[in-house]
Short mmCIF file of C-alpha atoms and ligand atoms in Angstrom, two decimals:
data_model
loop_
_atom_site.label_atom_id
_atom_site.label_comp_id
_atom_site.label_asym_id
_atom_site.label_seq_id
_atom_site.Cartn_x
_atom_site.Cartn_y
_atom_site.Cartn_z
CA UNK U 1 0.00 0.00 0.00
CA UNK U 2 0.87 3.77 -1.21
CA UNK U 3 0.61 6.34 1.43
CA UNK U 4 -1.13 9.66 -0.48
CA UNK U 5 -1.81 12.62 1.72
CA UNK U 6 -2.96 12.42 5.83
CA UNK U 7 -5.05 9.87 5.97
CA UNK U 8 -5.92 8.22 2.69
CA UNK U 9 -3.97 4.97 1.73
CA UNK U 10 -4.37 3.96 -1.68
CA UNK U 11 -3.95 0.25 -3.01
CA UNK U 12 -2.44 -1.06 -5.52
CA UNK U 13 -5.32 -0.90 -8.28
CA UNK U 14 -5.50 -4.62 -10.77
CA UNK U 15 -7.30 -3.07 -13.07
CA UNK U 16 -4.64 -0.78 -14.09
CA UNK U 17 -1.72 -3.08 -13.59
CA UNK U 18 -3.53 -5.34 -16.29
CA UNK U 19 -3.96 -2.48 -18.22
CA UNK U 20 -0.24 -1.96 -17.96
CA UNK U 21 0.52 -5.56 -18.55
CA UNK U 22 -1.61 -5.67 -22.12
CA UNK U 23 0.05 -2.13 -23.00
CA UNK U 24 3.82 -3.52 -22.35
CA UNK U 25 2.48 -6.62 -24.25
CA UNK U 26 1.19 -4.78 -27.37
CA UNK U 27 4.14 -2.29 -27.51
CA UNK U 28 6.88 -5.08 -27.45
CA UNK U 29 4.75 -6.68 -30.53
CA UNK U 30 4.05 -3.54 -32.39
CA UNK U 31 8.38 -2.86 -32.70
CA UNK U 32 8.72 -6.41 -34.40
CA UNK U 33 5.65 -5.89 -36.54
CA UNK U 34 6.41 -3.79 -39.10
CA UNK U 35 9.32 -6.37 -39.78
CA UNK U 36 7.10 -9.43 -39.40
CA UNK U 37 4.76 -8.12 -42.06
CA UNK U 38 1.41 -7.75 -39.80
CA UNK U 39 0.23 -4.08 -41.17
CA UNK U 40 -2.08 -3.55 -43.98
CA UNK U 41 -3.98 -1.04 -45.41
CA UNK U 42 -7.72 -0.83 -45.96
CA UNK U 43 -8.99 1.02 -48.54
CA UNK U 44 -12.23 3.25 -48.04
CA UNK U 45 -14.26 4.13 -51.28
CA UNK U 46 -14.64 8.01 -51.57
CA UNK U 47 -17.37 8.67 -54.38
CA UNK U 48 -19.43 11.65 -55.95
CA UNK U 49 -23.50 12.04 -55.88
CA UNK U 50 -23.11 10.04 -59.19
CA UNK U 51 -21.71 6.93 -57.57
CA UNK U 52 -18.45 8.03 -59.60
CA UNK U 53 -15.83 6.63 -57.38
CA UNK U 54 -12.61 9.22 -57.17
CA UNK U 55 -10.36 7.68 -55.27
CA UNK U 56 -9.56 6.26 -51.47
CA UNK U 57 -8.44 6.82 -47.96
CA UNK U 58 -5.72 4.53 -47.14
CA UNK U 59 -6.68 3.13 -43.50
CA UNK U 60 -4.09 1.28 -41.47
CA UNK U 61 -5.03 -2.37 -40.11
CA UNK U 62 -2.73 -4.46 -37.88
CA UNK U 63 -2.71 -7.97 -37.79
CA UNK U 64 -1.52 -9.20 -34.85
CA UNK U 65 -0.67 -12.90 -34.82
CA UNK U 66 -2.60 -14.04 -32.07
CA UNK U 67 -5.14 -11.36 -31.34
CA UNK U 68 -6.28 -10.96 -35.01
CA UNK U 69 -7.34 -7.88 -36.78
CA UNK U 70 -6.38 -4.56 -34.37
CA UNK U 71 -8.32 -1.47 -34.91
CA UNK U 72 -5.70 1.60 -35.35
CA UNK U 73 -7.41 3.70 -32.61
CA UNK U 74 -6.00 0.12 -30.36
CA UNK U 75 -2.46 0.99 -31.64
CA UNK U 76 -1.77 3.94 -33.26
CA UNK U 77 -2.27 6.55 -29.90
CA UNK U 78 0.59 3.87 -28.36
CA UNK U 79 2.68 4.15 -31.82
CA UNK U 80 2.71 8.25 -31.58
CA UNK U 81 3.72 7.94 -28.04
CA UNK U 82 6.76 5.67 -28.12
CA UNK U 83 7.88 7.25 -31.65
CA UNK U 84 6.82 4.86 -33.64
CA UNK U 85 4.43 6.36 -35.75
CA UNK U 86 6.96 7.94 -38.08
CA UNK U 87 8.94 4.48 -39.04
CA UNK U 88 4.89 3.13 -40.02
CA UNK U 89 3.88 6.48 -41.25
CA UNK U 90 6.31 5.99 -43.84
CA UNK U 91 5.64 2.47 -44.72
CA UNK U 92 2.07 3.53 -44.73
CA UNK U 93 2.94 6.38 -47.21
CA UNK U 94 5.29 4.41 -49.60
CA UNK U 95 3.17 1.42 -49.42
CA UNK U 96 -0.19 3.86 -50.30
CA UNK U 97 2.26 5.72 -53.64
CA UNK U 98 3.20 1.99 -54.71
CA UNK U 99 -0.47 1.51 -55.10
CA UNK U 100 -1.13 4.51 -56.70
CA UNK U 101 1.71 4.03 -59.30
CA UNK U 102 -0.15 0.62 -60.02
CA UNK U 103 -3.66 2.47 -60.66
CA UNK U 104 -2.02 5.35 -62.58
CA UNK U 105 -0.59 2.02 -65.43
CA UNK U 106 -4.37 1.21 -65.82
CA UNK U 107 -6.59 3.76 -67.56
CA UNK U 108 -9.43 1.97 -65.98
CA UNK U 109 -7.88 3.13 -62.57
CA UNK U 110 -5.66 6.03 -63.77
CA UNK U 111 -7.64 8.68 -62.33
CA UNK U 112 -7.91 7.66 -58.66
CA UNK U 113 -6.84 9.83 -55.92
CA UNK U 114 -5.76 8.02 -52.72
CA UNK U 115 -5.63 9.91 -48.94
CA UNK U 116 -2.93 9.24 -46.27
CA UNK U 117 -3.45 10.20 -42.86
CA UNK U 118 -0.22 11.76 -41.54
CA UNK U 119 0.56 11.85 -37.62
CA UNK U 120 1.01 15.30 -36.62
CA UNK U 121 4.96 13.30 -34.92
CA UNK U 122 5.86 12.55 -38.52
CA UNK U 123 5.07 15.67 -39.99
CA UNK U 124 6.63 18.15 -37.76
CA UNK U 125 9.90 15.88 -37.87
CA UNK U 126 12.65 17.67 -39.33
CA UNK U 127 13.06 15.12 -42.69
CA UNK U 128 9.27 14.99 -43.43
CA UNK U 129 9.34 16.69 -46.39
CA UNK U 130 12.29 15.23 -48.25
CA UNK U 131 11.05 11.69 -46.89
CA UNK U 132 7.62 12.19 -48.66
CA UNK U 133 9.12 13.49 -52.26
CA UNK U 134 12.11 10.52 -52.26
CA UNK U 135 9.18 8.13 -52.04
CA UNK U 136 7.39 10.17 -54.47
CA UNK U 137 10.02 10.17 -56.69
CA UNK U 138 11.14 6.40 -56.44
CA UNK U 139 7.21 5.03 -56.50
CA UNK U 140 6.93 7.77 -59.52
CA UNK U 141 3.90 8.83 -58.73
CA UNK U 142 1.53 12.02 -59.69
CA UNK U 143 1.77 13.99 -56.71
CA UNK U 144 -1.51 15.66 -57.55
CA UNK U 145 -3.23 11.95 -56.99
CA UNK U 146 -1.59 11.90 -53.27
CA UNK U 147 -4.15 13.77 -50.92
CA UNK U 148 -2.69 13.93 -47.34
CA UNK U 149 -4.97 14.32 -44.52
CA UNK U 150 -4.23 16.57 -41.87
CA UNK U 151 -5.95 17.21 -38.37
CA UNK U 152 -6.35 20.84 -37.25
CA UNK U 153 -4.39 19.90 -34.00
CA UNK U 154 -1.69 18.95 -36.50
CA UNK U 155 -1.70 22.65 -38.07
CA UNK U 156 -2.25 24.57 -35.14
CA UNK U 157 0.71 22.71 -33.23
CA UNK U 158 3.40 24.85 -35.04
CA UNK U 159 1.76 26.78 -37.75
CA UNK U 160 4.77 28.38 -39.30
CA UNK U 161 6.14 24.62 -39.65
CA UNK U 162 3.24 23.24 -40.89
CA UNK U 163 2.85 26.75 -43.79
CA UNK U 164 6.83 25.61 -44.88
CA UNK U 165 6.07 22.02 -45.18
CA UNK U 166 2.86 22.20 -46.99
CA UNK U 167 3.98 24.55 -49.04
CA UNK U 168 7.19 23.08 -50.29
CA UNK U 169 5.13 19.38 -50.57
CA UNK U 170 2.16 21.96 -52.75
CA UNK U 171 5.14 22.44 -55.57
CA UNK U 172 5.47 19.02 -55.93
CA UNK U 173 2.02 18.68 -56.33
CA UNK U 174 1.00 16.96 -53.02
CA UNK U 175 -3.09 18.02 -52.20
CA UNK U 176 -3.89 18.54 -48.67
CA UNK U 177 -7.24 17.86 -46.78
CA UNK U 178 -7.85 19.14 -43.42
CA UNK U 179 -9.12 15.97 -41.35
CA UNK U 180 -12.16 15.80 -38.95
CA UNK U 181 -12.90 19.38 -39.27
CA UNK U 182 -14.85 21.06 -36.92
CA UNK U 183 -14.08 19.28 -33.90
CA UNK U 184 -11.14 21.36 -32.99
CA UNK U 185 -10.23 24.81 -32.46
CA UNK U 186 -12.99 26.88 -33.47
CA UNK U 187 -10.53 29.96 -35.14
CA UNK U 188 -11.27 29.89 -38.39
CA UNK U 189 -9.02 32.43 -39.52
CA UNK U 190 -5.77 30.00 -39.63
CA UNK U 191 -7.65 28.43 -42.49
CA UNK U 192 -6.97 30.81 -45.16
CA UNK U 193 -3.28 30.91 -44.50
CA UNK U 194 -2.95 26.86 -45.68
CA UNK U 195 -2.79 25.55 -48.91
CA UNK U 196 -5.41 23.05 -48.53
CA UNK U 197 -7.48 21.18 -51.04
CA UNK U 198 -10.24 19.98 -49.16
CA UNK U 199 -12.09 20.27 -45.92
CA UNK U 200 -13.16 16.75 -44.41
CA UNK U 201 -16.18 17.20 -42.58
CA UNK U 202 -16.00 14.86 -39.36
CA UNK U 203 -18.23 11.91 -38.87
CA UNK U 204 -19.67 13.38 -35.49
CA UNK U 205 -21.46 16.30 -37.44
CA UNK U 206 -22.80 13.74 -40.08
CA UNK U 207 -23.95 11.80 -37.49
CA UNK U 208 -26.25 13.06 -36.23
CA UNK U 209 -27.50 14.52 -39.26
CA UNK U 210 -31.43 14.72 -39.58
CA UNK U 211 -34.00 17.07 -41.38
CA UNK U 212 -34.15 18.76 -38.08
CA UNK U 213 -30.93 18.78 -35.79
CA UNK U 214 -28.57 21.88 -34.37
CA UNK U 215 -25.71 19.99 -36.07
CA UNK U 216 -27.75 21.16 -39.77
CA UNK U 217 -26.07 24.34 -38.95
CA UNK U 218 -22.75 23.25 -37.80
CA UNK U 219 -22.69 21.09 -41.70
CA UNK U 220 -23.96 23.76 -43.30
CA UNK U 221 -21.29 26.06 -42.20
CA UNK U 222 -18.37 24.22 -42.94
CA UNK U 223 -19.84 23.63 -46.35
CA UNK U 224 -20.34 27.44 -47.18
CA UNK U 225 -16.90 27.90 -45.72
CA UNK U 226 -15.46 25.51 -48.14
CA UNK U 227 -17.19 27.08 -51.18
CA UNK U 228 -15.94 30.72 -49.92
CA UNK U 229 -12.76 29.47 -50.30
CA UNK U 230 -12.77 27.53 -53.23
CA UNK U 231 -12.18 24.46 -51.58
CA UNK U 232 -13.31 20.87 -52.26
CA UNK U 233 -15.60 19.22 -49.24
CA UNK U 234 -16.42 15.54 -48.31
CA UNK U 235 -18.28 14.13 -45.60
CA UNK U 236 -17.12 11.17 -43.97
CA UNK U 237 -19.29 8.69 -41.86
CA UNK U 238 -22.31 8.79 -43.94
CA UNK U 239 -24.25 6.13 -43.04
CA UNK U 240 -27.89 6.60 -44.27
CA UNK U 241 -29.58 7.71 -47.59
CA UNK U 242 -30.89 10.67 -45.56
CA UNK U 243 -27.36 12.22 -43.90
CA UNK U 244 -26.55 11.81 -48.11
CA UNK U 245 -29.88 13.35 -49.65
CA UNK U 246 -29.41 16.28 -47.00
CA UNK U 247 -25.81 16.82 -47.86
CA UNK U 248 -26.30 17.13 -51.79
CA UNK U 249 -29.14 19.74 -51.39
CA UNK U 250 -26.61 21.48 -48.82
CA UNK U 251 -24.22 21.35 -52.00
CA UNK U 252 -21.72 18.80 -50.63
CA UNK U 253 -21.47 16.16 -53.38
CA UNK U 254 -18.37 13.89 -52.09
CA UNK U 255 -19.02 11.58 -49.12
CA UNK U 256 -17.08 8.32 -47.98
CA UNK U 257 -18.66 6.36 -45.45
CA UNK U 258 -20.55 2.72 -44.89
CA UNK U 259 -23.34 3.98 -46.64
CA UNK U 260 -21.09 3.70 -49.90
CA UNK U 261 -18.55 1.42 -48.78
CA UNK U 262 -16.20 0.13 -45.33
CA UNK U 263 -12.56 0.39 -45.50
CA UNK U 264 -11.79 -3.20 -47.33
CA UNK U 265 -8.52 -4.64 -48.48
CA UNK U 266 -7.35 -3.94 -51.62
CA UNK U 267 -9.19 -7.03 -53.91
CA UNK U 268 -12.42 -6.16 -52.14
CA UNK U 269 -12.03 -2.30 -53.43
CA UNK U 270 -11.09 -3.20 -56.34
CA UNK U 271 -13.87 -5.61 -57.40
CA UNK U 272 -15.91 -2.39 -55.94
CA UNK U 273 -14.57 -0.38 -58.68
CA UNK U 274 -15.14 -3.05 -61.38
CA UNK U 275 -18.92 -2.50 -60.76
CA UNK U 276 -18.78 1.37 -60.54
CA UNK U 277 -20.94 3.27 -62.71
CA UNK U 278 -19.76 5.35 -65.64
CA UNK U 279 -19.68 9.09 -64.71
P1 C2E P 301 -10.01 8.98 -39.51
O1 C2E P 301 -8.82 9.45 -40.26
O2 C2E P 301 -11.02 9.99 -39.12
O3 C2E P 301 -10.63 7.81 -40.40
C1 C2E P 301 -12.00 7.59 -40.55
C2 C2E P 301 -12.47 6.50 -39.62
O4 C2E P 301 -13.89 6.46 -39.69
C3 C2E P 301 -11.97 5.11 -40.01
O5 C2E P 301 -11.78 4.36 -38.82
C4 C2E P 301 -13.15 4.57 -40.79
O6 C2E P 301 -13.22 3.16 -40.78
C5 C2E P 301 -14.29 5.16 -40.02
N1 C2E P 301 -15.50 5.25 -40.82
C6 C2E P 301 -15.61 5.44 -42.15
N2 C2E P 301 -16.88 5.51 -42.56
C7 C2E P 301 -17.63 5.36 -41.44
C8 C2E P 301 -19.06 5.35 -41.20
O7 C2E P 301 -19.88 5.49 -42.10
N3 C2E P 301 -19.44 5.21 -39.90
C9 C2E P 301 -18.57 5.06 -38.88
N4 C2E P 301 -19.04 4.92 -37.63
N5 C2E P 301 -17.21 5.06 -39.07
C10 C2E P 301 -16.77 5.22 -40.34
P2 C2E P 301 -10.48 3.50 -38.58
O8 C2E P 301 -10.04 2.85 -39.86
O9 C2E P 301 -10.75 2.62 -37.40
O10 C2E P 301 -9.39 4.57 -38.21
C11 C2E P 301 -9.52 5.33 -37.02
C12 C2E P 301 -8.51 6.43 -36.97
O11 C2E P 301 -7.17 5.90 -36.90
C13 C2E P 301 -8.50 7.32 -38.22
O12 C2E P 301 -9.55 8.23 -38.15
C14 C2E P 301 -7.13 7.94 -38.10
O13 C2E P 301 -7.14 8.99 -37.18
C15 C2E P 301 -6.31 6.79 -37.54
N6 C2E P 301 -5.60 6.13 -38.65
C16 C2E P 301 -6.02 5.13 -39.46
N7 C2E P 301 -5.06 4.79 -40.34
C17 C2E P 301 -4.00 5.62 -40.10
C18 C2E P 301 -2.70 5.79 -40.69
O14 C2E P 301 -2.31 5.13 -41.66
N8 C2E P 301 -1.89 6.75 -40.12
C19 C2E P 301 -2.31 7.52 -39.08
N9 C2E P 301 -1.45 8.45 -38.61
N10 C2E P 301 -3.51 7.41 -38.53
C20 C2E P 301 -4.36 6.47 -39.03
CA1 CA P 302 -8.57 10.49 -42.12
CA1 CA P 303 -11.61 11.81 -40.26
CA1 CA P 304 -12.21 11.10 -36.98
#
């Protein structure tokens, strides 16, 4: 027993030393398995009112050998904190452009656009950007198709860094979306400093999404924001024919969610895309 303060004793709590126990567990595993071949990525289709599919977000799976499919919000919080992030962020990122240099050889596939999630760790590193344009250069890629996905903590954490860096990767060609939007600072103003692409409206918004809900407003604002500034916006987590029928008369015409497709593995998106409809 732990002696806190005058007269409170606290005990040593199981619950959290189990905790601790599957943690130390899971963190030992995740440094061999990038070696040991356990990650994947899942691909989520991202499609127009049309059913026109334009491309993917890349979504990071973990197989672990005995515990099966991981979910990344299981690993990837552990990752950023022991540093690991960047060495999978970049296996993530090469493994995403080899895929896209595949799809760019087909013309059936040539025009999709794939996103990567970056970790806001690997980007403010000091090597990010020449990291991202050696793999674009060896995978020899179109930049333009490579859509990173950035969260607003991300930005905000050192804005001059993140301006450089996104501007140097915009030369190249790189397009940026702005991840989860609207869950995270509320100043608005930063947003017309970046050179971003897209605004990605968060699941929680779409959510909840009805003919009749506060959040209407919250949707319909980030949607006019876009279109002030001459940005792209998709909706992610649409679920139902309605959160979709009220986005497209709210002009948002780009959605990815279950309603259209989970994140699958690669044959599964691809027989996806055999069926797609013509434009
Ligand atoms: P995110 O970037 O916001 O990714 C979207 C998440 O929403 C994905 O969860 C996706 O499966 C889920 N989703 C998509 N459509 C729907 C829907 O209609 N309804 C619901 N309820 N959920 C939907 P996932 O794959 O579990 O990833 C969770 C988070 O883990 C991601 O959130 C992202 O923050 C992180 N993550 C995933 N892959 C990577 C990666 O390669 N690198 C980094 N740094 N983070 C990643
Ligand atoms: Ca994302
Ligand atoms: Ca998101
Ligand atoms: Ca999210």
């Amino acid at each position: 027993a732990k002696r806190c303060g005058r007269n409170t004793i606290r005990f040593f709590d199981p619950t959290t030393h189990a905790a601790m126990e599957v943690r130390i567990g899971l963190e030992a595993d995740l440094r061999t398995a990038l070696l040991n071949n356990e990650f994947s990525l899942y691909y989520q289709i991202q499609t127009l009112d049309s059913g026109y599919i334009t491309g993917a977000e890349a979504l990071l799976r973990w197989h672990h050998p005995e515990q099966g499919l991981i979910a990344p919000v299981k690993f990837i919080p552990l990752t950023e904190e022991i540093g690991l992030i960047t060495e999978i962020g970049y296996w993530t990122l090469e493994t995403a452009c080899i895929q896209l240099k595949a799809w760019a050889d087909n013309p059936a596939t040539a025009h999709l656009q794939l996103s990567v999630n970056v970790s806001p760790r690997q980007f403010h590193q000091d090597q990010f950007v020449e990291k991202v344009s050696a793999i674009i250069t060896n995978t020899g890629i179109d930049a333009s198709k490579l859509k990173l996905e950035l969260t607003e903590s991300l930005v905000l954490d050192d804005m001059n860094d993140t301006i450089k860096k996104m501007n140097r990767l915009k030369k190249m060609g790189v397009q940026f979306s702005l991840d989860d939007f609207g869950t995270g600072y509320s100043s608005l103003s930063y947003l017309t400093q970046l050179p971003l692409d897209q605004l990605k409206i968060d699941k929680s918004f779409v959510h909840n999404l009805t003919l009749k809900n506060a959040d209407n407003v919250i949707v319909q604002t980030i949607i006019g924001m876009a279109i002030t500034l001459g940005l792209d916006v998709i909706a992610e987590g649409v679920e139902t024919a309605e959160q979709a029928a009220f986005l497209k008369a709210n002009y948002c015409y780009h959605y990815q969610g279950y309603l259209f497709g989970k994140p699958v593995p690669l044959a599964e998106f691809e027989a996806a895309l055999a069926d797609m409809p013509p434009i």
